[in-house]
């Protein structure tokens, strides 16, 4: 037995947990992020101080951002490693909710350790305590229950043993993983207990690869063999299971084209003959046209969200069928598909054996490759900047970056119009270069997530691409990057408003209302004046970043090159044109269902409703 406080025992336990897959072992929780206040400063704060290098600590500035950083680490490490996050009670704990939702929606592990009110009730109500007259055991931490894959409140020291083991089981489960919350009453954190050595000993959690059912796999192979125009849709599950090599081998052997969701983009390099680009509302014309005429769609590790299916309008062939390879049975059965419940890599390897000798028609291969060549010419035109002395468009910023990066670089993005332009235009050179969080599409994700990515990929250039709206949501972790000397490359694109939602607003008849950052004019309070006199570059500099301003395309190219060579946090700031549509150039190749007012007085909304009804008529249910 070892006598420790509950907090000390938890830190020692976490430091001894390892994940292992395919014979490769690594620390599951190699560091803890924290912001201290009452509720964790005397418990976990003291325990982390005492642990020293056994559990490295990172000082955060915003609780939501700390979760994003842990999630960035988790995705970059293929869900085999993440960080813990500790907060005080009250607002520190409730600030975790958005980050927890993002982690759970994306099936990415993160461990949350919020402080909680006294379990003994000896100080009741304590500062920041939520009093619920009809439920004495409720605290603000209960807000984390619906966004956590596992939740427990540790009200006695000995209760930590089953709670901690259950928490790590969920963190390392490919299907169940997401945010895991252990709420820790502040008095229990400081209470001593005699801990069994077995609890504190090193423990390895194997991350297994479940094999597919033989009958389901045989049925899937038969369906592929009989298809004339099959299409593979690669989702994030391909990356999580490190199945890129197996996907590439299957595509090369069969000639089946491969489209990608936001989470799956990059699983085939952009120049692979079978790669046809992003799919869905933000997809390429090549992939979306293939989807419309496909008679069989093989989804691998995808949740089939509305952006991927173009709100159930994309897969238009009357007899189209689906095969879904997914570790989660709830996702594998979607779209009335044939469910192959298995690890993506294991299933793809066995499927390749079952399809040995099969190859799609040569004419089909020629047709989609020719279509991709046409699309690439459109991409070239969008990325090109014929006047180097003009201000860049958003697409031209991507073009300048595209000309600079190698397969070592990693791009992080999450919200605004950039995800659409990136999904359509970016040429991913490696399987982990494209890091766009679009399951929750959370503004403010990029900067902290890039810090987490950099921690998991030391030495590689990591770029956080943000618009002005996203930057204003959550710039705080710039200070953390400066403090930790993380060589973050931040690119701020200033277009004076919510460009993405502004474009959407115009398409649905809301006329861009309240989506621009402009001064109020007139007694009605319309935002139609001059752009706000804010200086985001100065803001980034005030937080400790080195800032390079780029007014022209020529400036931009030089600034990006300089930032890539930098060994400390560096920001490139440029003002871009505001896009006229939600999608940017080229325009969206498929629809997205955002309901328009059924009755309205303004002509813009009436016209938008007519277009909405026309598009919505193509919706279908795959049964």
mmCIF file of C-alpha atoms in Angstrom, residues 21-300:
data_model
loop_
_atom_site.group_PDB
_atom_site.id
_atom_site.type_symbol
_atom_site.label_atom_id
_atom_site.label_comp_id
_atom_site.label_asym_id
_atom_site.label_seq_id
_atom_site.Cartn_x
_atom_site.Cartn_y
_atom_site.Cartn_z
ATOM 1 C CA UNK A 21 -1.368 -1.129 -31.209
ATOM 2 C CA UNK A 22 0.528 -3.296 -33.669
ATOM 3 C CA UNK A 23 3.334 -3.704 -31.140
ATOM 4 C CA UNK A 24 3.909 0.062 -30.741
ATOM 5 C CA UNK A 25 3.524 1.364 -27.210
ATOM 6 C CA UNK A 26 3.223 4.987 -26.082
ATOM 7 C CA UNK A 27 2.109 7.050 -23.095
ATOM 8 C CA UNK A 28 -1.627 7.486 -23.172
ATOM 9 C CA UNK A 29 -1.543 10.734 -21.149
ATOM 10 C CA UNK A 30 1.915 12.293 -21.649
ATOM 11 C CA UNK A 31 0.947 15.719 -20.219
ATOM 12 C CA UNK A 32 -1.756 17.625 -18.377
ATOM 13 C CA UNK A 33 -3.125 21.062 -19.221
ATOM 14 C CA UNK A 34 -4.565 23.177 -16.465
ATOM 15 C CA UNK A 35 -5.897 26.466 -15.166
ATOM 16 C CA UNK A 36 -6.003 26.548 -11.391
ATOM 17 C CA UNK A 37 -8.631 27.957 -9.094
ATOM 18 C CA UNK A 38 -10.398 26.830 -5.983
ATOM 19 C CA UNK A 39 -11.483 23.284 -6.613
ATOM 20 C CA UNK A 40 -8.207 22.038 -8.106
ATOM 21 C CA UNK A 41 -5.320 24.231 -6.950
ATOM 22 C CA UNK A 42 -4.804 22.463 -3.603
ATOM 23 C CA UNK A 43 -5.562 19.010 -4.946
ATOM 24 C CA UNK A 44 -4.451 18.352 -8.498
ATOM 25 C CA UNK A 45 -2.295 21.482 -8.490
ATOM 26 C CA UNK A 46 -0.232 20.195 -5.575
ATOM 27 C CA UNK A 47 -0.133 16.686 -7.046
ATOM 28 C CA UNK A 48 1.145 17.912 -10.415
ATOM 29 C CA UNK A 49 3.783 20.048 -8.708
ATOM 30 C CA UNK A 50 4.932 17.029 -6.720
ATOM 31 C CA UNK A 51 4.960 14.721 -9.745
ATOM 32 C CA UNK A 52 7.588 16.774 -11.575
ATOM 33 C CA UNK A 53 8.719 15.352 -14.937
ATOM 34 C CA UNK A 54 6.630 12.199 -14.487
ATOM 35 C CA UNK A 55 3.592 14.241 -15.564
ATOM 36 C CA UNK A 56 4.561 17.376 -17.541
ATOM 37 C CA UNK A 57 2.258 20.349 -17.104
ATOM 38 C CA UNK A 58 1.115 22.935 -19.674
ATOM 39 C CA UNK A 59 -0.399 26.198 -18.475
ATOM 40 C CA UNK A 60 -3.483 27.133 -20.482
ATOM 41 C CA UNK A 61 -5.433 30.391 -20.781
ATOM 42 C CA UNK A 62 -8.916 29.221 -21.710
ATOM 43 C CA UNK A 63 -10.554 25.977 -20.622
ATOM 44 C CA UNK A 64 -12.238 25.276 -23.960
ATOM 45 C CA UNK A 65 -8.943 25.891 -25.747
ATOM 46 C CA UNK A 66 -7.144 23.403 -23.513
ATOM 47 C CA UNK A 67 -9.552 20.695 -24.647
ATOM 48 C CA UNK A 68 -8.952 21.649 -28.285
ATOM 49 C CA UNK A 69 -5.211 21.302 -27.736
ATOM 50 C CA UNK A 70 -5.681 17.825 -26.287
ATOM 51 C CA UNK A 71 -7.915 16.876 -29.212
ATOM 52 C CA UNK A 72 -5.288 18.122 -31.676
ATOM 53 C CA UNK A 73 -2.780 15.859 -29.971
ATOM 54 C CA UNK A 74 -5.217 12.936 -30.077
ATOM 55 C CA UNK A 75 -5.974 13.203 -33.778
ATOM 56 C CA UNK A 76 -2.326 13.623 -34.758
ATOM 57 C CA UNK A 77 -1.410 10.538 -32.720
ATOM 58 C CA UNK A 78 -4.197 8.446 -34.353
ATOM 59 C CA UNK A 79 -6.144 8.428 -31.056
ATOM 60 C CA UNK A 80 -3.389 6.492 -29.272
ATOM 61 C CA UNK A 81 -2.377 9.430 -27.078
ATOM 62 C CA UNK A 82 -4.093 12.491 -25.642
ATOM 63 C CA UNK A 83 -3.776 15.003 -22.815
ATOM 64 C CA UNK A 84 -5.639 15.495 -19.560
ATOM 65 C CA UNK A 85 -7.263 18.840 -18.748
ATOM 66 C CA UNK A 86 -7.919 20.101 -15.217
ATOM 67 C CA UNK A 87 -10.024 23.109 -14.207
ATOM 68 C CA UNK A 88 -11.516 24.746 -11.164
ATOM 69 C CA UNK A 89 -15.182 24.404 -10.269
ATOM 70 C CA UNK A 90 -17.796 26.790 -11.649
ATOM 71 C CA UNK A 91 -17.055 28.642 -14.926
ATOM 72 C CA UNK A 92 -13.777 26.807 -15.346
ATOM 73 C CA UNK A 93 -15.693 23.545 -15.530
ATOM 74 C CA UNK A 94 -18.568 24.757 -17.704
ATOM 75 C CA UNK A 95 -16.080 26.232 -20.186
ATOM 76 C CA UNK A 96 -15.136 22.613 -20.974
ATOM 77 C CA UNK A 97 -18.511 21.753 -22.493
ATOM 78 C CA UNK A 98 -17.881 22.958 -26.060
ATOM 79 C CA UNK A 99 -14.503 21.262 -26.236
ATOM 80 C CA UNK A 100 -15.988 18.059 -24.839
ATOM 81 C CA UNK A 101 -18.750 18.105 -27.448
ATOM 82 C CA UNK A 102 -16.172 18.525 -30.207
ATOM 83 C CA UNK A 103 -14.145 15.572 -28.931
ATOM 84 C CA UNK A 104 -17.153 13.293 -28.585
ATOM 85 C CA UNK A 105 -18.685 14.214 -31.959
ATOM 86 C CA UNK A 106 -15.360 13.437 -33.642
ATOM 87 C CA UNK A 107 -14.677 10.243 -31.634
ATOM 88 C CA UNK A 108 -11.417 11.691 -30.296
ATOM 89 C CA UNK A 109 -10.205 10.931 -26.763
ATOM 90 C CA UNK A 110 -9.619 13.588 -24.105
ATOM 91 C CA UNK A 111 -9.632 13.296 -20.316
ATOM 92 C CA UNK A 112 -11.377 16.082 -18.388
ATOM 93 C CA UNK A 113 -10.706 16.569 -14.667
ATOM 94 C CA UNK A 114 -12.885 19.437 -13.426
ATOM 95 C CA UNK A 115 -12.943 20.316 -9.759
ATOM 96 C CA UNK A 116 -16.261 19.891 -7.986
ATOM 97 C CA UNK A 117 -18.035 21.068 -4.832
ATOM 98 C CA UNK A 118 -17.456 19.432 -1.440
ATOM 99 C CA UNK A 119 -18.543 15.806 -1.325
ATOM 100 C CA UNK A 120 -18.887 16.083 2.472
ATOM 101 C CA UNK A 121 -21.048 19.244 2.148
ATOM 102 C CA UNK A 122 -19.103 20.777 5.029
ATOM 103 C CA UNK A 123 -18.931 24.031 3.029
ATOM 104 C CA UNK A 124 -22.330 24.325 1.417
ATOM 105 C CA UNK A 125 -22.958 26.244 -0.760
ATOM 106 C CA UNK A 126 -19.375 26.846 -1.742
ATOM 107 C CA UNK A 127 -18.302 29.702 -3.994
ATOM 108 C CA UNK A 128 -19.607 29.130 -7.572
ATOM 109 C CA UNK A 129 -21.816 26.229 -6.494
ATOM 110 C CA UNK A 130 -25.064 25.725 -8.388
ATOM 111 C CA UNK A 131 -27.831 25.063 -5.876
ATOM 112 C CA UNK A 132 -30.601 22.809 -7.174
ATOM 113 C CA UNK A 133 -33.353 22.659 -4.528
ATOM 114 C CA UNK A 134 -34.720 19.279 -5.659
ATOM 115 C CA UNK A 135 -31.357 17.494 -6.248
ATOM 116 C CA UNK A 136 -28.554 17.882 -3.762
ATOM 117 C CA UNK A 137 -26.079 15.831 -5.788
ATOM 118 C CA UNK A 138 -26.130 18.092 -8.882
ATOM 119 C CA UNK A 139 -23.315 20.495 -9.744
ATOM 120 C CA UNK A 140 -22.441 22.449 -12.870
ATOM 121 C CA UNK A 141 -20.299 19.488 -13.917
ATOM 122 C CA UNK A 142 -23.482 17.621 -14.757
ATOM 123 C CA UNK A 143 -23.596 19.804 -17.871
ATOM 124 C CA UNK A 144 -20.755 17.601 -19.122
ATOM 125 C CA UNK A 145 -22.803 14.386 -18.957
ATOM 126 C CA UNK A 146 -24.481 14.603 -22.399
ATOM 127 C CA UNK A 147 -21.217 15.489 -24.156
ATOM 128 C CA UNK A 148 -19.077 12.853 -22.417
ATOM 129 C CA UNK A 149 -18.709 9.212 -23.426
ATOM 130 C CA UNK A 150 -18.032 8.385 -19.772
ATOM 131 C CA UNK A 151 -18.811 10.485 -16.695
ATOM 132 C CA UNK A 152 -18.239 9.813 -13.013
ATOM 133 C CA UNK A 153 -18.109 11.918 -9.866
ATOM 134 C CA UNK A 154 -15.508 10.544 -7.460
ATOM 135 C CA UNK A 155 -17.091 11.137 -4.049
ATOM 136 C CA UNK A 156 -14.746 8.836 -2.079
ATOM 137 C CA UNK A 157 -11.027 8.155 -2.584
ATOM 138 C CA UNK A 158 -11.537 4.419 -3.084
ATOM 139 C CA UNK A 159 -14.138 5.164 -5.806
ATOM 140 C CA UNK A 160 -11.306 6.487 -7.966
ATOM 141 C CA UNK A 161 -10.058 2.957 -8.655
ATOM 142 C CA UNK A 162 -13.032 1.709 -10.717
ATOM 143 C CA UNK A 163 -13.667 5.196 -12.133
ATOM 144 C CA UNK A 164 -10.101 5.667 -13.409
ATOM 145 C CA UNK A 165 -9.997 2.189 -14.936
ATOM 146 C CA UNK A 166 -13.335 2.733 -16.671
ATOM 147 C CA UNK A 167 -12.155 6.128 -17.931
ATOM 148 C CA UNK A 168 -9.039 4.705 -19.568
ATOM 149 C CA UNK A 169 -11.003 1.808 -21.042
ATOM 150 C CA UNK A 170 -13.240 4.288 -22.859
ATOM 151 C CA UNK A 171 -10.333 6.502 -23.913
ATOM 152 C CA UNK A 172 -8.662 3.542 -25.643
ATOM 153 C CA UNK A 173 -11.819 2.054 -27.195
ATOM 154 C CA UNK A 174 -11.976 2.875 -30.954
ATOM 155 C CA UNK A 175 -15.784 2.882 -30.930
ATOM 156 C CA UNK A 176 -16.667 4.413 -27.572
ATOM 157 C CA UNK A 177 -13.893 6.991 -27.307
ATOM 158 C CA UNK A 178 -14.554 10.696 -26.896
ATOM 159 C CA UNK A 179 -14.558 13.061 -23.943
ATOM 160 C CA UNK A 180 -14.200 11.316 -20.590
ATOM 161 C CA UNK A 181 -15.016 13.299 -17.441
ATOM 162 C CA UNK A 182 -13.989 12.535 -13.883
ATOM 163 C CA UNK A 183 -15.503 15.217 -11.659
ATOM 164 C CA UNK A 184 -13.331 15.593 -8.562
ATOM 165 C CA UNK A 185 -14.782 17.167 -5.385
ATOM 166 C CA UNK A 186 -12.133 19.421 -3.918
ATOM 167 C CA UNK A 187 -12.194 17.831 -0.471
ATOM 168 C CA UNK A 188 -11.817 14.327 -1.923
ATOM 169 C CA UNK A 189 -8.807 15.429 -4.003
ATOM 170 C CA UNK A 190 -6.931 16.340 -0.825
ATOM 171 C CA UNK A 191 -7.979 13.299 1.219
ATOM 172 C CA UNK A 192 -5.360 10.605 1.886
ATOM 173 C CA UNK A 193 -5.904 6.892 1.303
ATOM 174 C CA UNK A 194 -3.847 3.703 1.252
ATOM 175 C CA UNK A 195 -3.646 2.770 -2.450
ATOM 176 C CA UNK A 196 -2.924 -0.775 -3.642
ATOM 177 C CA UNK A 197 0.301 -1.019 -5.605
ATOM 178 C CA UNK A 198 -1.522 -2.784 -8.441
ATOM 179 C CA UNK A 199 -3.540 0.378 -9.109
ATOM 180 C CA UNK A 200 -0.398 2.499 -9.395
ATOM 181 C CA UNK A 201 1.595 0.004 -11.472
ATOM 182 C CA UNK A 202 2.290 0.365 -15.193
ATOM 183 C CA UNK A 203 -0.664 -0.796 -17.290
ATOM 184 C CA UNK A 204 -0.877 -1.365 -21.057
ATOM 185 C CA UNK A 205 -4.192 -1.035 -22.882
ATOM 186 C CA UNK A 206 -4.193 -2.878 -26.222
ATOM 187 C CA UNK A 207 -6.057 -1.135 -29.054
ATOM 188 C CA UNK A 208 -7.267 -4.087 -31.062
ATOM 189 C CA UNK A 209 -8.287 -4.440 -34.698
ATOM 190 C CA UNK A 210 -11.609 -6.325 -34.852
ATOM 191 C CA UNK A 211 -11.851 -8.448 -37.996
ATOM 192 C CA UNK A 212 -14.915 -8.391 -40.263
ATOM 193 C CA UNK A 213 -17.566 -11.083 -40.275
ATOM 194 C CA UNK A 214 -16.733 -13.489 -43.115
ATOM 195 C CA UNK A 215 -20.261 -13.599 -44.507
ATOM 196 C CA UNK A 216 -20.578 -9.801 -44.526
ATOM 197 C CA UNK A 217 -17.194 -9.431 -46.188
ATOM 198 C CA UNK A 218 -18.078 -11.983 -48.867
ATOM 199 C CA UNK A 219 -21.341 -10.170 -49.550
ATOM 200 C CA UNK A 220 -19.469 -6.852 -49.812
ATOM 201 C CA UNK A 221 -16.961 -8.334 -52.261
ATOM 202 C CA UNK A 222 -19.779 -9.743 -54.388
ATOM 203 C CA UNK A 223 -21.494 -6.359 -54.478
ATOM 204 C CA UNK A 224 -18.286 -4.661 -55.615
ATOM 205 C CA UNK A 225 -17.643 -7.252 -58.301
ATOM 206 C CA UNK A 226 -21.135 -6.737 -59.737
ATOM 207 C CA UNK A 227 -20.984 -2.927 -59.714
ATOM 208 C CA UNK A 228 -20.336 -0.996 -62.928
ATOM 209 C CA UNK A 229 -19.591 2.381 -61.326
ATOM 210 C CA UNK A 230 -18.386 1.805 -57.745
ATOM 211 C CA UNK A 231 -17.079 4.679 -55.628
ATOM 212 C CA UNK A 232 -15.141 4.574 -52.357
ATOM 213 C CA UNK A 233 -15.736 7.327 -49.787
ATOM 214 C CA UNK A 234 -12.900 7.504 -47.257
ATOM 215 C CA UNK A 235 -13.712 8.990 -43.849
ATOM 216 C CA UNK A 236 -11.771 9.741 -40.706
ATOM 217 C CA UNK A 237 -11.822 6.094 -39.662
ATOM 218 C CA UNK A 238 -9.260 5.359 -42.371
ATOM 219 C CA UNK A 239 -6.809 7.744 -40.745
ATOM 220 C CA UNK A 240 -7.598 6.686 -37.178
ATOM 221 C CA UNK A 241 -6.850 3.025 -37.961
ATOM 222 C CA UNK A 242 -3.754 3.834 -40.050
ATOM 223 C CA UNK A 243 -5.434 2.190 -43.041
ATOM 224 C CA UNK A 244 -4.030 4.510 -45.716
ATOM 225 C CA UNK A 245 -1.695 1.860 -47.104
ATOM 226 C CA UNK A 246 -4.466 -0.737 -47.264
ATOM 227 C CA UNK A 247 -6.785 1.745 -48.989
ATOM 228 C CA UNK A 248 -4.105 2.653 -51.521
ATOM 229 C CA UNK A 249 -3.437 -1.029 -52.265
ATOM 230 C CA UNK A 250 -7.140 -1.764 -52.781
ATOM 231 C CA UNK A 251 -7.627 1.266 -55.045
ATOM 232 C CA UNK A 252 -4.588 0.417 -57.147
ATOM 233 C CA UNK A 253 -5.597 -3.225 -57.512
ATOM 234 C CA UNK A 254 -9.233 -2.526 -58.459
ATOM 235 C CA UNK A 255 -9.091 0.931 -60.033
ATOM 236 C CA UNK A 256 -12.045 2.108 -57.919
ATOM 237 C CA UNK A 257 -11.989 5.909 -57.482
ATOM 238 C CA UNK A 258 -11.625 7.271 -53.950
ATOM 239 C CA UNK A 259 -13.369 10.420 -52.720
ATOM 240 C CA UNK A 260 -12.833 11.785 -49.228
ATOM 241 C CA UNK A 261 -14.834 13.438 -46.479
ATOM 242 C CA UNK A 262 -13.306 16.351 -44.576
ATOM 243 C CA UNK A 263 -11.939 13.923 -41.971
ATOM 244 C CA UNK A 264 -10.698 11.515 -44.639
ATOM 245 C CA UNK A 265 -9.003 13.970 -46.991
ATOM 246 C CA UNK A 266 -5.349 13.076 -47.510
ATOM 247 C CA UNK A 267 -5.779 9.349 -46.963
ATOM 248 C CA UNK A 268 -4.740 9.153 -50.609
ATOM 249 C CA UNK A 269 -2.244 11.758 -51.797
ATOM 250 C CA UNK A 270 -3.697 14.351 -54.161
ATOM 251 C CA UNK A 271 -1.723 13.046 -57.147
ATOM 252 C CA UNK A 272 -2.723 9.400 -56.783
ATOM 253 C CA UNK A 273 -4.468 8.189 -59.977
ATOM 254 C CA UNK A 274 -7.520 6.958 -58.017
ATOM 255 C CA UNK A 275 -7.941 10.063 -55.854
ATOM 256 C CA UNK A 276 -10.840 12.272 -57.005
ATOM 257 C CA UNK A 277 -10.983 14.849 -54.190
ATOM 258 C CA UNK A 278 -13.428 15.883 -51.522
ATOM 259 C CA UNK A 279 -17.053 14.782 -51.681
ATOM 260 C CA UNK A 280 -20.335 16.443 -50.786
ATOM 261 C CA UNK A 281 -21.347 20.080 -50.418
ATOM 262 C CA UNK A 282 -17.721 21.181 -50.203
ATOM 263 C CA UNK A 283 -16.484 18.536 -52.628
ATOM 264 C CA UNK A 284 -15.008 18.606 -56.109
ATOM 265 C CA UNK A 285 -16.993 18.381 -59.327
ATOM 266 C CA UNK A 286 -15.194 15.114 -60.103
ATOM 267 C CA UNK A 287 -16.174 13.364 -56.880
ATOM 268 C CA UNK A 288 -19.707 14.734 -56.793
ATOM 269 C CA UNK A 289 -20.444 13.784 -60.398
ATOM 270 C CA UNK A 290 -19.166 10.275 -59.692
ATOM 271 C CA UNK A 291 -21.399 10.116 -56.610
ATOM 272 C CA UNK A 292 -24.479 11.074 -58.620
ATOM 273 C CA UNK A 293 -24.010 8.176 -61.043
ATOM 274 C CA UNK A 294 -22.473 5.551 -58.725
ATOM 275 C CA UNK A 295 -24.370 2.266 -58.483
ATOM 276 C CA UNK A 296 -22.378 1.177 -55.397
ATOM 277 C CA UNK A 297 -20.812 3.374 -52.730
ATOM 278 C CA UNK A 298 -18.326 1.901 -50.272
ATOM 279 C CA UNK A 299 -18.086 4.111 -47.185
ATOM 280 C CA UNK A 300 -15.025 3.472 -45.026
#
